[in-house]
Amino acid sequence: MQLQIPPAWAGHESVFRPSSEPAHAVFGLFTFMMTVSVIVYVVVIVATFTAVRRSRGSGAAPATQDRERSLHRAVTAATAATVLILFAYLLYDFGVGRAVAAPRDAANALQIDVVGHQWWWEVQYQDTAPQRLLATANEIHVPIHRPVLIDLSSNDVIHSFWIPNLNGKKDLIPGHHNDAWFEADTAGVYRGQCAEFCGLEHAKMAIVIVAETPEQYSAWYNAQLQPPQLPTDSLRLAGQKVFLSAPCVMCHAIGGTPAGATMGPNLTHVGSRMTLAAGVLPNTPSNLESWIADPQRVKPGANMPATHLSRADLRAVTAYLEGLK
């Protein structure tokens, strides 16, 4: 079995392409501070070379009162400019802090709980109607132009939720709830990454954010609320039988079946997701089969052990899970 790992498999991941209000605010602060710092650096370098050149030209001539007054005025002006620049930094920073603290339209916000695990993301969409609660993993769909409030927590160690195009970093701390928000202004696929070292496979703990039109989001959400398509062919029926009789059901849930464990990612619509293993692999039949057969080959140290299925059973389970859309 050959793993397929194409480069740049999913979406944007750059703080230099902000696509939400908090990200625009932080990028504006960065641009302002960087621009002013570069200007100050150039002025200091030019002033230093000018002073050295004048010093060599004057030789060992004694300092006059006019020269002393000139130097005093220069030092005073430089000190005043430094204080003004630092004060401007402070004011701008306070303004950005207020802008990213909370969305203006919080009452209309989409509520999502994100729980960090070693090394995957549990995602739970909240709703006032219990029948519209939705659980998924490693992939978040959101509508554009609507605030998204995210409750962050951890089930084991400290993680950090970071979508560079959409928001700043926020830690997920065991026993503590944190929150973050963003409002995507451009449809697209954005890649996020755990930004806090959380163990051996920290680098393989990615998350995908799909920002889409409200109509596309509603269609996706309503589809996810439905039970997955029932297997109809013999191969997928065999795969379902193997899945439900194997240790898989001790960790995973699949809607519409007796599998209801929550130790691992919810697999109800795993076939519709873009990636496998928290953003490590594109979701292709070959990769899915490789992941099921030997997860330790892809993500050493992950909680999922090798399944030791026969070749026929492995093909059947792969077909069954691939069809969960």
Short mmCIF file of C-alpha atoms in Angstrom, two decimals:
data_model
loop_
_atom_site.label_atom_id
_atom_site.label_comp_id
_atom_site.label_asym_id
_atom_site.label_seq_id
_atom_site.Cartn_x
_atom_site.Cartn_y
_atom_site.Cartn_z
CA MET A 1 0.00 0.00 0.00
CA GLN A 2 1.42 3.34 -1.08
CA LEU A 3 0.66 6.50 0.86
CA GLN A 4 -0.35 9.50 -1.23
CA ILE A 5 0.93 12.73 0.26
CA PRO A 6 0.72 15.51 -2.36
CA PRO A 7 2.24 18.85 -1.38
CA ALA A 8 0.00 21.69 -0.24
CA TRP A 9 -2.97 19.37 -0.04
CA ALA A 10 -5.37 21.69 1.68
CA GLY A 11 -5.91 25.36 1.57
CA HIS A 12 -4.25 28.51 2.74
CA GLU A 13 -2.03 28.78 5.80
CA SER A 14 -0.45 32.21 6.07
CA VAL A 15 -0.71 35.18 8.40
CA PHE A 16 0.10 37.37 5.38
CA ARG A 17 -3.28 36.57 3.78
CA PRO A 18 -5.79 37.51 6.50
CA SER A 19 -9.36 36.45 5.81
CA SER A 20 -11.24 37.46 8.93
CA GLU A 21 -11.63 40.57 11.08
CA PRO A 22 -9.31 39.47 13.93
CA ALA A 23 -6.65 38.38 11.44
CA HIS A 24 -6.90 41.70 9.56
CA ALA A 25 -6.51 43.61 12.84
CA VAL A 26 -3.44 41.64 13.92
CA PHE A 27 -1.89 41.89 10.46
CA GLY A 28 -2.47 45.67 10.48
CA LEU A 29 -0.67 45.94 13.84
CA PHE A 30 2.20 43.83 12.52
CA THR A 31 2.48 45.97 9.37
CA PHE A 32 2.45 49.22 11.34
CA MET A 33 5.09 48.08 13.85
CA MET A 34 7.30 46.57 11.17
CA THR A 35 7.12 49.69 8.97
CA VAL A 36 7.92 52.08 11.82
CA SER A 37 10.71 49.82 13.09
CA VAL A 38 12.35 49.69 9.66
CA ILE A 39 12.16 53.48 9.34
CA VAL A 40 13.70 53.92 12.81
CA TYR A 41 16.43 51.41 11.96
CA VAL A 42 17.34 53.26 8.75
CA VAL A 43 17.38 56.65 10.53
CA VAL A 44 19.63 55.31 13.28
CA ILE A 45 22.07 53.75 10.82
CA VAL A 46 22.25 56.94 8.72
CA ALA A 47 22.72 59.08 11.84
CA THR A 48 25.47 56.79 13.11
CA PHE A 49 27.46 56.94 9.86
CA THR A 50 26.97 60.72 9.65
CA ALA A 51 28.27 61.16 13.20
CA VAL A 52 31.30 58.98 12.50
CA ARG A 53 32.13 60.90 9.32
CA ARG A 54 31.83 64.29 11.05
CA SER A 55 33.96 63.05 13.93
CA ARG A 56 36.75 62.08 11.53
CA GLY A 57 36.49 65.44 9.73
CA SER A 58 36.75 67.53 12.89
CA GLY A 59 39.84 65.65 14.11
CA ALA A 60 40.91 66.54 17.67
CA ALA A 61 39.29 70.01 17.66
CA PRO A 62 37.89 71.00 21.11
CA ALA A 63 34.11 70.96 21.53
CA THR A 64 32.44 74.36 21.26
CA GLN A 65 29.30 75.50 23.08
CA ASP A 66 27.36 75.50 19.80
CA ARG A 67 28.37 71.92 19.15
CA GLU A 68 27.40 70.89 22.69
CA ARG A 69 23.97 72.55 22.29
CA SER A 70 23.50 70.84 18.93
CA LEU A 71 24.28 67.43 20.44
CA HIS A 72 21.95 68.11 23.36
CA ARG A 73 19.09 69.02 21.00
CA ALA A 74 19.71 65.88 18.94
CA VAL A 75 19.62 63.59 21.99
CA THR A 76 16.46 65.29 23.29
CA ALA A 77 14.72 64.96 19.93
CA ALA A 78 15.70 61.28 19.66
CA THR A 79 14.40 60.58 23.17
CA ALA A 80 11.12 62.37 22.47
CA ALA A 81 10.68 60.52 19.19
CA THR A 82 11.29 57.18 20.94
CA VAL A 83 8.68 57.94 23.59
CA LEU A 84 6.14 59.02 20.95
CA ILE A 85 6.73 55.89 18.88
CA LEU A 86 6.37 53.59 21.90
CA PHE A 87 3.18 55.44 22.90
CA ALA A 88 1.80 54.99 19.36
CA TYR A 89 2.60 51.26 19.59
CA LEU A 90 0.76 51.10 22.92
CA LEU A 91 -2.36 52.86 21.62
CA TYR A 92 -2.48 50.75 18.45
CA ASP A 93 -2.01 47.57 20.50
CA PHE A 94 -4.89 48.50 22.83
CA GLY A 95 -7.10 49.21 19.81
CA VAL A 96 -6.33 45.81 18.27
CA GLY A 97 -6.89 44.12 21.62
CA ARG A 98 -10.38 45.61 21.82
CA ALA A 99 -11.13 44.74 18.19
CA VAL A 100 -10.27 41.05 18.60
CA ALA A 101 -11.75 40.59 22.08
CA ALA A 102 -15.26 39.71 20.89
CA PRO A 103 -17.36 39.91 17.71
CA ARG A 104 -19.73 42.83 17.29
CA ASP A 105 -22.63 40.51 16.43
CA ALA A 106 -22.08 37.85 19.08
CA ALA A 107 -25.83 37.11 19.35
CA ASN A 108 -25.77 35.77 15.78
CA ALA A 109 -22.62 33.73 16.25
CA LEU A 110 -22.22 30.07 15.42
CA GLN A 111 -21.22 28.14 18.56
CA ILE A 112 -18.67 25.37 18.25
CA ASP A 113 -16.83 23.41 20.95
CA VAL A 114 -13.35 22.17 20.06
CA VAL A 115 -11.61 19.64 22.30
CA GLY A 116 -7.92 18.87 21.79
CA HIS A 117 -6.69 15.29 22.01
CA GLN A 118 -3.32 13.72 21.31
CA TRP A 119 -3.32 14.17 18.27
CA TRP A 120 -6.68 15.09 16.80
CA TRP A 121 -9.49 17.63 17.18
CA GLU A 122 -12.99 16.80 18.44
CA VAL A 123 -15.57 19.21 17.03
CA GLN A 124 -19.09 19.69 18.43
CA TYR A 125 -21.59 22.11 16.90
CA GLN A 126 -23.95 23.53 19.49
CA ASP A 127 -27.64 24.29 18.93
CA THR A 128 -30.64 25.05 21.12
CA ALA A 129 -32.45 22.09 19.51
CA PRO A 130 -30.90 18.80 20.74
CA GLN A 131 -31.66 17.05 17.44
CA ARG A 132 -29.40 19.56 15.67
CA LEU A 133 -26.30 18.92 17.78
CA LEU A 134 -23.52 17.67 15.56
CA ALA A 135 -20.25 15.89 16.32
CA THR A 136 -17.39 15.56 13.86
CA ALA A 137 -13.60 15.67 13.88
CA ASN A 138 -10.60 17.44 12.38
CA GLU A 139 -12.68 19.52 9.97
CA ILE A 140 -14.86 22.57 10.60
CA HIS A 141 -17.30 24.05 8.12
CA VAL A 142 -18.42 27.64 8.69
CA PRO A 143 -20.51 30.16 6.76
CA ILE A 144 -18.76 33.33 5.58
CA HIS A 145 -19.78 36.70 7.02
CA ARG A 146 -21.04 35.15 10.26
CA PRO A 147 -19.11 35.20 13.57
CA VAL A 148 -17.95 31.83 14.88
CA LEU A 149 -17.43 31.48 18.63
CA ILE A 150 -15.25 28.55 19.63
CA ASP A 151 -15.08 27.09 23.14
CA LEU A 152 -11.66 25.50 23.57
CA SER A 153 -10.69 22.78 26.02
CA SER A 154 -8.29 19.86 26.22
CA ASN A 155 -8.71 16.25 27.20
CA ASP A 156 -5.07 15.53 27.97
CA VAL A 157 -2.23 18.06 27.58
CA ILE A 158 -1.94 21.70 26.51
CA HIS A 159 -2.67 22.32 22.84
CA SER A 160 -3.02 25.58 20.91
CA PHE A 161 -5.68 26.34 18.29
CA TRP A 162 -4.31 28.43 15.44
CA ILE A 163 -5.75 29.16 12.00
CA PRO A 164 -3.19 31.68 10.66
CA ASN A 165 -5.55 33.20 8.05
CA LEU A 166 -8.44 33.56 10.48
CA ASN A 167 -7.35 34.11 14.08
CA GLY A 168 -4.50 34.27 16.56
CA LYS A 169 -3.32 31.44 18.78
CA LYS A 170 -5.40 30.33 21.75
CA ASP A 171 -4.34 27.62 24.17
CA LEU A 172 -6.45 24.60 25.09
CA ILE A 173 -5.71 23.85 28.74
CA PRO A 174 -6.86 20.71 30.63
CA GLY A 175 -9.51 21.61 33.20
CA HIS A 176 -9.98 25.10 31.80
CA HIS A 177 -12.17 26.58 29.05
CA ASN A 178 -10.82 29.23 26.71
CA ASP A 179 -12.53 30.90 23.77
CA ALA A 180 -11.69 32.24 20.34
CA TRP A 181 -13.63 33.72 17.46
CA PHE A 182 -13.31 34.61 13.81
CA GLU A 183 -15.55 35.70 10.95
CA ALA A 184 -14.37 34.48 7.57
CA ASP A 185 -14.81 37.09 4.85
CA THR A 186 -13.61 34.96 1.93
CA ALA A 187 -14.77 31.50 0.96
CA GLY A 188 -12.00 28.94 0.86
CA VAL A 189 -10.18 26.16 2.63
CA TYR A 190 -7.85 27.18 5.44
CA ARG A 191 -5.36 24.99 7.25
CA GLY A 192 -4.77 25.26 10.96
CA GLN A 193 -2.22 23.66 13.20
CA CYS A 194 -1.68 22.93 16.88
CA ALA A 195 0.78 25.64 17.87
CA GLU A 196 1.83 24.24 21.27
CA PHE A 197 4.17 21.27 21.47
CA CYS A 198 1.91 18.50 22.71
CA GLY A 199 3.90 15.33 22.27
CA LEU A 200 5.59 13.13 19.71
CA GLU A 201 3.11 13.76 16.88
CA HIS A 202 2.47 17.44 17.58
CA ALA A 203 3.47 18.36 14.03
CA LYS A 204 0.79 16.00 12.69
CA MET A 205 -2.13 17.67 14.46
CA ALA A 206 -3.69 19.84 11.78
CA ILE A 207 -7.27 20.98 11.25
CA VAL A 208 -9.15 22.11 8.15
CA ILE A 209 -11.55 25.06 8.09
CA VAL A 210 -13.93 25.19 5.13
CA ALA A 211 -15.50 28.64 4.77
CA GLU A 212 -18.43 28.62 2.36
CA THR A 213 -21.58 30.50 1.47
CA PRO A 214 -24.47 30.28 3.95
CA GLU A 215 -26.39 28.11 1.48
CA GLN A 216 -23.51 25.68 1.05
CA TYR A 217 -22.96 25.57 4.81
CA SER A 218 -26.65 24.84 5.52
CA ALA A 219 -26.64 22.06 2.94
CA TRP A 220 -23.50 20.54 4.49
CA TYR A 221 -24.83 20.84 8.03
CA ASN A 222 -28.20 19.26 7.23
CA ALA A 223 -26.47 16.42 5.39
CA GLN A 224 -24.20 15.79 8.37
CA LEU A 225 -27.24 15.52 10.67
CA GLN A 226 -28.57 12.62 8.64
CA PRO A 227 -27.40 9.03 9.20
CA PRO A 228 -24.81 7.92 6.66
CA GLN A 229 -25.84 6.04 3.56
CA LEU A 230 -26.59 2.42 4.34
CA PRO A 231 -24.30 -0.09 2.65
CA THR A 232 -26.02 -1.79 -0.24
CA ASP A 233 -23.35 -3.89 -1.91
CA SER A 234 -21.86 -7.05 -0.46
CA LEU A 235 -18.39 -5.57 0.07
CA ARG A 236 -19.60 -2.65 2.17
CA LEU A 237 -22.06 -4.85 4.06
CA ALA A 238 -19.17 -7.14 4.92
CA GLY A 239 -17.12 -4.13 5.96
CA GLN A 240 -19.84 -2.91 8.30
CA LYS A 241 -20.04 -6.35 9.86
CA VAL A 242 -16.28 -6.45 10.40
CA PHE A 243 -16.25 -2.92 11.84
CA LEU A 244 -19.03 -3.64 14.33
CA SER A 245 -17.47 -6.92 15.46
CA ALA A 246 -13.88 -5.63 15.71
CA PRO A 247 -12.33 -3.46 18.45
CA CYS A 248 -13.12 -0.40 16.26
CA VAL A 249 -16.42 0.08 18.12
CA MET A 250 -14.60 0.47 21.42
CA CYS A 251 -13.26 3.89 20.31
CA HIS A 252 -15.42 5.24 17.47
CA ALA A 253 -19.04 6.22 16.86
CA ILE A 254 -21.02 5.93 13.62
CA GLY A 255 -24.52 7.38 13.55
CA GLY A 256 -27.31 4.88 12.87
CA THR A 257 -25.25 1.94 14.16
CA PRO A 258 -24.54 0.47 17.62
CA ALA A 259 -21.06 2.05 17.51
CA GLY A 260 -21.20 4.93 19.98
CA ALA A 261 -17.80 5.25 21.66
CA THR A 262 -16.18 8.66 22.00
CA MET A 263 -12.54 7.83 22.68
CA GLY A 264 -11.62 8.35 19.02
CA PRO A 265 -12.95 10.60 16.24
CA ASN A 266 -16.62 10.29 15.26
CA LEU A 267 -16.68 8.47 11.92
CA THR A 268 -20.31 9.05 10.94
CA HIS A 269 -19.42 10.90 7.73
CA VAL A 270 -15.70 10.19 7.55
CA GLY A 271 -15.97 9.50 3.82
CA SER A 272 -16.92 13.11 3.15
CA ARG A 273 -13.93 14.64 4.94
CA MET A 274 -10.98 16.04 3.07
CA THR A 275 -8.25 14.48 5.19
CA LEU A 276 -7.38 11.57 7.44
CA ALA A 277 -5.46 11.39 10.73
CA ALA A 278 -5.96 15.09 11.59
CA GLY A 279 -4.78 16.55 8.33
CA VAL A 280 -1.89 14.17 7.74
CA LEU A 281 -3.22 12.42 4.63
CA PRO A 282 -5.65 13.32 1.83
CA ASN A 283 -8.77 11.21 2.20
CA THR A 284 -8.28 8.68 -0.60
CA PRO A 285 -9.16 4.96 -0.58
CA SER A 286 -5.49 4.02 -0.66
CA ASN A 287 -4.61 6.28 2.27
CA LEU A 288 -7.64 5.13 4.24
CA GLU A 289 -6.66 1.51 3.80
CA SER A 290 -3.07 2.25 4.82
CA TRP A 291 -4.21 4.16 7.88
CA ILE A 292 -6.56 1.39 9.04
CA ALA A 293 -3.94 -1.30 8.49
CA ASP A 294 -1.12 0.37 10.39
CA PRO A 295 -1.70 3.81 11.95
CA GLN A 296 1.67 3.65 13.68
CA ARG A 297 3.37 3.79 10.29
CA VAL A 298 1.74 7.15 9.59
CA LYS A 299 1.61 8.60 13.10
CA PRO A 300 3.90 6.73 15.52
CA GLY A 301 2.64 6.99 19.08
CA ALA A 302 -1.02 7.55 18.13
CA ASN A 303 -3.57 5.80 20.33
CA MET A 304 -4.95 3.76 17.45
CA PRO A 305 -3.15 0.40 17.20
CA ALA A 306 -2.66 -1.75 14.12
CA THR A 307 -5.85 -3.64 13.31
CA HIS A 308 -4.32 -6.93 12.08
CA LEU A 309 -7.26 -7.53 9.74
CA SER A 310 -7.06 -10.03 6.92
CA ARG A 311 -6.58 -8.58 3.45
CA ALA A 312 -10.23 -9.25 2.58
CA ASP A 313 -11.54 -7.70 5.81
CA LEU A 314 -9.29 -4.66 5.39
CA ARG A 315 -10.65 -4.04 1.90
CA ALA A 316 -14.21 -4.44 3.14
CA VAL A 317 -13.80 -2.05 6.10
CA THR A 318 -12.11 0.50 3.84
CA ALA A 319 -15.01 0.33 1.39
CA TYR A 320 -17.52 0.68 4.22
CA LEU A 321 -15.84 3.74 5.77
CA GLU A 322 -15.22 5.33 2.38
CA GLY A 323 -18.94 5.13 1.72
CA LEU A 324 -19.90 6.99 4.91
CA LYS A 325 -20.79 10.29 3.26
#
